[in-house]
Amino acid sequence: MAFIEETGFGSDGHGEEDENYFISMTDMMVGILFIFIIMLMVFALNFKQQTDVSEDRFERLEEARRQAEIVADRLDILKEQVQVELQQLDKSEQVRSAMLQDIRARLVAQGLDVQIDLANGVLRLTEDAVRFEPSNADLDVTAADNVRKISLVLREVLPMYAACATSVNACGGISTATSVETVFIEGHTDVTGRDDSNWQLSTQRAVNTYRVMTEAQPLLRELINRAGREIISVSGYSSTRPVKDESNKAAWDTNRRIDLRFVMEVDDSERLKEVLALTDQMEGQLFELRSAIDAADVP
């Protein structure tokens, strides 16, 4: 009993102090654990939010990538279509060149001096074939006879390159995709005389040539393009498109002339080339977009 009294917790106060110490330590540990749990919860919540943001960002990047691939596929289809059109244009130019060379060969066989510009589709009737006197739109006897020879050759050749005609069996077997849209009879003057008079004069020269042609070969007016309009037409350019720029009589004689300009149904090469260049630029932009998406992607 004495032992208990001597060593008891309640006899000298050490037991209460020790008990209070352990209680304080427990409370502190519980508090630290509680703080740790709170910190862990905050970390978990932040991690979840960051994960949600990453997943949302990833989904948006994936959608952007899908859209880019769709646009790229459409561009590929468009480029294929443009390439087909350009191939058709190349074929059209080849057909026009063959037609002009055929016409020229037939006219040369009849003794007519003509020139051809294959790049622009022009058959040029030189002053030896159709000559105009200064300030005059009338065809003299020789010029009128030569125009009739030209109209006969056009009558023989053009039906093979026309889309259709109003008369039966007037068209040849050429594909309508490479047919003639218009043949412009273009009148020109030299630089002498008043400009306002030269416009009327050049147009009148074209009109007079047209009349002689169609009177000699009425079938030429029956040839129509895919739009159902007559192929043969007229235009006047005054002195704005000279063959020679020299200021002398020889140049003026050359510039007073008639050109026949052949326009094919698919003469849109420049526009298609611009579209093709635009698609190339868009492909470059798409490549940059894909690179940016890949760089911002979440591993």
Coordinates of C-alpha atoms in Angstrom, one line a residue, residues 4-296:
I4 CA 1.4 2.5 -4.1
E5 CA 1.2 5.7 -2.2
E6 CA 4.9 6.4 -2.8
T7 CA 4.7 5.6 -6.4
G8 CA 1.1 6.5 -7.2
F9 CA 0.3 9.1 -9.9
G10 CA -2.0 11.1 -7.6
S11 CA 0.5 11.5 -4.7
D12 CA 3.0 13.9 -6.4
G13 CA 1.2 15.2 -9.6
H14 CA 3.5 13.5 -12.2
G15 CA 0.8 11.2 -13.5
E16 CA -1.6 14.0 -14.4
E17 CA 1.2 15.9 -16.2
D18 CA 2.1 12.8 -18.1
E19 CA -1.5 12.2 -19.0
N20 CA -2.0 15.8 -20.1
Y21 CA 1.2 15.4 -22.2
F22 CA -0.1 12.4 -24.0
I23 CA -3.5 14.0 -24.6
S24 CA -1.8 17.1 -26.1
M25 CA 0.3 14.9 -28.4
T26 CA -2.8 13.0 -29.5
D27 CA -4.6 16.2 -30.2
M28 CA -1.7 17.5 -32.2
M29 CA -1.3 14.4 -34.2
V30 CA -5.0 14.4 -34.9
G31 CA -4.8 18.0 -36.0
I32 CA -1.7 17.3 -38.2
L33 CA -3.5 14.3 -39.7
F34 CA -6.6 16.5 -40.3
I35 CA -4.5 19.2 -41.9
F36 CA -2.8 16.5 -44.1
I37 CA -6.2 15.1 -45.1
I38 CA -7.4 18.6 -46.0
M39 CA -4.2 19.2 -48.0
L40 CA -4.7 15.9 -49.7
M41 CA -8.3 16.7 -50.5
V42 CA -7.3 20.1 -51.9
F43 CA -4.5 18.4 -54.0
A44 CA -7.0 15.8 -55.3
L45 CA -9.5 18.5 -56.1
N46 CA -7.0 20.6 -58.0
F47 CA -5.7 17.5 -59.8
K48 CA -9.2 16.6 -60.9
Q49 CA -9.8 20.1 -62.1
Q50 CA -6.6 20.0 -64.0
T51 CA -7.4 16.6 -65.5
D52 CA -10.8 17.9 -66.5
V53 CA -9.2 20.9 -68.2
S54 CA -6.7 18.7 -69.9
E55 CA -9.4 16.3 -71.1
D56 CA -11.5 19.1 -72.4
R57 CA -8.5 20.6 -74.1
F58 CA -7.6 17.3 -75.6
E59 CA -11.2 16.8 -76.9
R60 CA -11.0 20.3 -78.5
L61 CA -7.7 19.5 -80.1
E62 CA -9.0 16.2 -81.4
E63 CA -12.0 18.0 -82.9
A64 CA -9.8 20.6 -84.5
R65 CA -7.6 17.8 -85.9
R66 CA -10.7 16.1 -87.3
Q67 CA -11.9 19.3 -88.9
A68 CA -8.5 19.9 -90.4
E69 CA -8.5 16.4 -91.9
I70 CA -12.0 17.0 -93.4
V71 CA -10.8 20.3 -95.0
A72 CA -7.7 18.5 -96.3
D73 CA -9.8 15.8 -97.8
R74 CA -12.1 18.3 -99.5
L75 CA -9.0 20.2 -100.8
D76 CA -7.7 17.0 -102.3
I77 CA -11.0 16.5 -104.1
L78 CA -11.0 20.1 -105.3
K79 CA -7.4 19.8 -106.5
E80 CA -8.3 16.6 -108.4
Q81 CA -11.2 18.4 -110.1
V82 CA -9.0 21.4 -111.0
Q83 CA -6.4 19.1 -112.4
V84 CA -9.0 17.4 -114.5
E85 CA -10.2 20.8 -115.8
L86 CA -6.6 21.9 -116.5
Q87 CA -6.1 18.7 -118.5
Q88 CA -9.2 19.5 -120.4
L89 CA -7.9 22.9 -121.1
D90 CA -4.7 21.5 -122.4
K91 CA -6.7 19.2 -124.6
S92 CA -8.8 22.2 -125.7
E93 CA -5.7 24.2 -126.7
Q94 CA -4.4 21.2 -128.6
V95 CA -7.6 20.9 -130.5
R96 CA -7.7 24.6 -131.3
S97 CA -4.1 24.5 -132.5
A98 CA -4.9 21.6 -134.8
M99 CA -7.9 23.4 -136.1
L100 CA -6.0 26.6 -136.8
Q101 CA -3.2 24.7 -138.6
D102 CA -5.8 22.8 -140.6
I103 CA -7.4 26.1 -141.7
R104 CA -4.1 27.7 -142.5
A105 CA -3.0 24.8 -144.6
R106 CA -6.2 24.9 -146.6
L107 CA -5.9 28.6 -147.2
V108 CA -2.3 28.4 -148.1
A109 CA -3.2 25.7 -150.6
Q110 CA -5.5 28.4 -152.2
G111 CA -2.7 30.9 -152.3
L112 CA -3.8 33.0 -149.4
D113 CA -1.1 34.4 -147.0
V114 CA -2.4 34.0 -143.4
Q115 CA -0.6 33.9 -140.1
I116 CA -1.6 32.0 -136.9
D117 CA -1.0 32.8 -133.3
L118 CA -1.5 29.5 -131.5
A119 CA -1.1 30.9 -128.0
N120 CA -4.0 33.3 -128.5
G121 CA -6.0 31.3 -131.0
V122 CA -5.8 34.0 -133.7
L123 CA -5.9 33.5 -137.5
R124 CA -4.5 36.8 -139.0
L125 CA -5.6 37.8 -142.5
T126 CA -2.6 39.8 -143.7
E127 CA -2.9 42.7 -146.1
D128 CA -2.1 40.3 -148.9
A129 CA -5.3 38.4 -148.2
V130 CA -7.7 41.2 -147.0
R131 CA -6.5 44.8 -147.5
F132 CA -8.3 48.0 -146.5
E133 CA -7.6 51.4 -147.8
P134 CA -7.1 54.2 -145.2
S135 CA -10.3 55.5 -143.8
N136 CA -12.3 52.9 -145.8
A137 CA -14.2 49.8 -144.6
D138 CA -15.2 48.5 -148.0
L139 CA -13.8 45.2 -149.3
D140 CA -12.4 45.6 -152.8
V141 CA -13.0 42.9 -155.4
T142 CA -9.8 40.9 -154.5
A143 CA -10.4 41.2 -150.7
A144 CA -14.1 40.1 -151.1
D145 CA -13.0 37.1 -153.2
N146 CA -10.5 36.1 -150.6
V147 CA -13.0 36.4 -147.8
R148 CA -15.3 34.0 -149.8
K149 CA -12.4 31.5 -150.0
I150 CA -11.9 31.9 -146.2
S151 CA -15.6 31.4 -145.6
L152 CA -15.5 28.2 -147.7
V153 CA -12.7 26.8 -145.6
L154 CA -14.5 27.7 -142.4
R155 CA -17.6 26.0 -143.8
E156 CA -15.5 22.9 -144.3
V157 CA -13.6 22.9 -140.9
L158 CA -15.8 24.6 -138.3
P159 CA -18.6 22.0 -138.3
M160 CA -16.1 19.5 -137.0
Y161 CA -15.4 21.7 -134.0
A162 CA -18.9 23.1 -133.3
A163 CA -21.0 21.8 -130.4
C164 CA -24.0 21.6 -132.7
A165 CA -25.9 23.3 -135.5
T166 CA -29.5 24.1 -136.5
S167 CA -29.2 22.0 -139.6
V168 CA -29.2 18.2 -139.7
N169 CA -25.7 16.6 -139.7
A170 CA -23.9 19.9 -139.7
C171 CA -21.6 19.0 -136.7
G172 CA -18.7 16.7 -136.7
G173 CA -17.6 14.2 -134.1
I174 CA -15.5 16.5 -131.9
S175 CA -16.2 16.4 -128.2
T176 CA -18.5 19.2 -127.0
A177 CA -16.1 19.7 -124.1
T178 CA -13.5 21.0 -126.6
S179 CA -15.9 22.8 -129.0
V180 CA -15.7 26.3 -130.4
E181 CA -17.6 28.9 -128.3
T182 CA -17.1 31.9 -130.5
V183 CA -15.2 33.0 -133.7
F184 CA -14.7 36.7 -133.4
I185 CA -14.2 38.6 -136.7
E186 CA -12.1 41.4 -135.3
G187 CA -11.6 44.7 -137.3
H188 CA -8.6 46.9 -136.8
T189 CA -7.3 50.3 -138.0
D190 CA -4.0 52.1 -138.0
V191 CA -3.3 55.1 -135.8
T192 CA -4.0 57.7 -138.4
G193 CA -7.4 59.5 -138.3
R194 CA -9.6 60.4 -135.3
D195 CA -9.9 57.9 -132.5
D196 CA -13.7 58.1 -132.3
S197 CA -14.0 57.5 -136.1
N198 CA -11.5 54.6 -135.9
W199 CA -13.7 52.7 -133.5
Q200 CA -16.6 52.8 -135.9
L201 CA -14.3 52.1 -138.9
S202 CA -12.8 49.0 -137.3
T203 CA -16.3 47.7 -136.4
Q204 CA -17.6 48.4 -139.9
R205 CA -14.7 46.5 -141.4
A206 CA -15.6 43.5 -139.2
V207 CA -19.3 43.8 -140.1
N208 CA -18.6 44.0 -143.9
T209 CA -16.3 40.9 -143.6
Y210 CA -19.0 39.1 -141.7
R211 CA -21.6 39.9 -144.3
V212 CA -19.5 38.6 -147.2
M213 CA -18.7 35.4 -145.3
T214 CA -22.2 34.5 -144.3
E215 CA -23.7 35.5 -147.6
A216 CA -21.2 33.2 -149.3
Q217 CA -21.7 30.4 -146.8
P218 CA -25.0 30.7 -144.9
L219 CA -24.3 27.6 -142.9
L220 CA -21.8 29.5 -140.9
R221 CA -24.7 31.3 -139.2
E222 CA -26.3 27.9 -138.3
L223 CA -23.2 26.8 -136.2
I224 CA -24.0 27.4 -132.6
N225 CA -22.2 26.9 -129.3
R226 CA -23.4 25.0 -126.2
A227 CA -25.3 28.0 -125.0
G228 CA -27.4 27.9 -128.3
R229 CA -25.9 31.1 -129.7
E230 CA -24.3 31.7 -133.1
I231 CA -20.6 31.0 -133.2
I232 CA -19.7 33.8 -135.7
S233 CA -19.5 37.3 -134.2
V234 CA -17.9 40.6 -134.8
S235 CA -15.9 43.1 -132.8
G236 CA -13.8 46.3 -133.5
Y237 CA -10.7 47.5 -131.7
S238 CA -9.8 50.7 -133.5
S239 CA -6.0 51.1 -133.3
T240 CA -5.6 49.6 -129.8
R241 CA -4.1 46.3 -130.9
P242 CA -1.5 47.0 -133.5
V243 CA 0.7 44.2 -135.0
K244 CA 3.5 46.7 -135.6
D245 CA 4.1 49.8 -133.5
E246 CA 6.2 51.6 -136.1
S247 CA 4.9 54.9 -137.5
N248 CA 5.3 54.3 -141.2
K249 CA 3.2 53.3 -144.1
A250 CA 4.2 49.6 -144.1
A251 CA 3.2 49.3 -140.4
W252 CA -0.1 51.1 -141.0
D253 CA -0.9 48.8 -144.0
T254 CA -0.3 45.8 -141.7
N255 CA -2.4 47.1 -138.9
R256 CA -5.4 47.7 -141.1
R257 CA -6.5 44.1 -141.0
I258 CA -9.0 41.4 -140.0
D259 CA -8.2 38.9 -137.3
L260 CA -10.3 35.7 -136.6
R261 CA -10.1 34.9 -132.9
F262 CA -11.2 31.4 -131.9
V263 CA -12.4 31.0 -128.4
M264 CA -13.0 27.5 -127.0
E265 CA -15.8 26.6 -124.7
V266 CA -13.4 25.9 -121.8
D267 CA -11.1 29.0 -122.0
D268 CA -10.8 29.5 -118.2
S269 CA -7.3 28.3 -117.7
E270 CA -6.1 31.4 -115.8
R271 CA -9.0 31.2 -113.3
L272 CA -8.4 27.6 -112.7
K273 CA -4.6 28.1 -112.2
E274 CA -5.4 30.8 -109.6
V275 CA -7.8 28.4 -107.8
L276 CA -5.1 25.7 -107.8
A277 CA -2.6 28.2 -106.4
L278 CA -5.1 29.1 -103.7
T279 CA -5.5 25.4 -102.7
D280 CA -1.8 25.1 -102.4
Q281 CA -1.7 28.0 -100.0
M282 CA -4.6 26.5 -98.0
E283 CA -2.7 23.2 -97.8
G284 CA 0.3 25.1 -96.3
Q285 CA -2.0 26.7 -93.7
L286 CA -3.5 23.4 -92.8
F287 CA 0.0 22.0 -92.3
E288 CA 0.8 24.8 -90.0
L289 CA -2.5 24.2 -88.1
R290 CA -1.7 20.5 -87.7
S291 CA 1.8 21.3 -86.4
A292 CA 0.4 23.8 -83.9
I293 CA -2.2 21.2 -82.7
D294 CA 0.5 18.5 -82.3
A295 CA 2.7 20.9 -80.4
A296 CA -0.1 21.8 -78.0

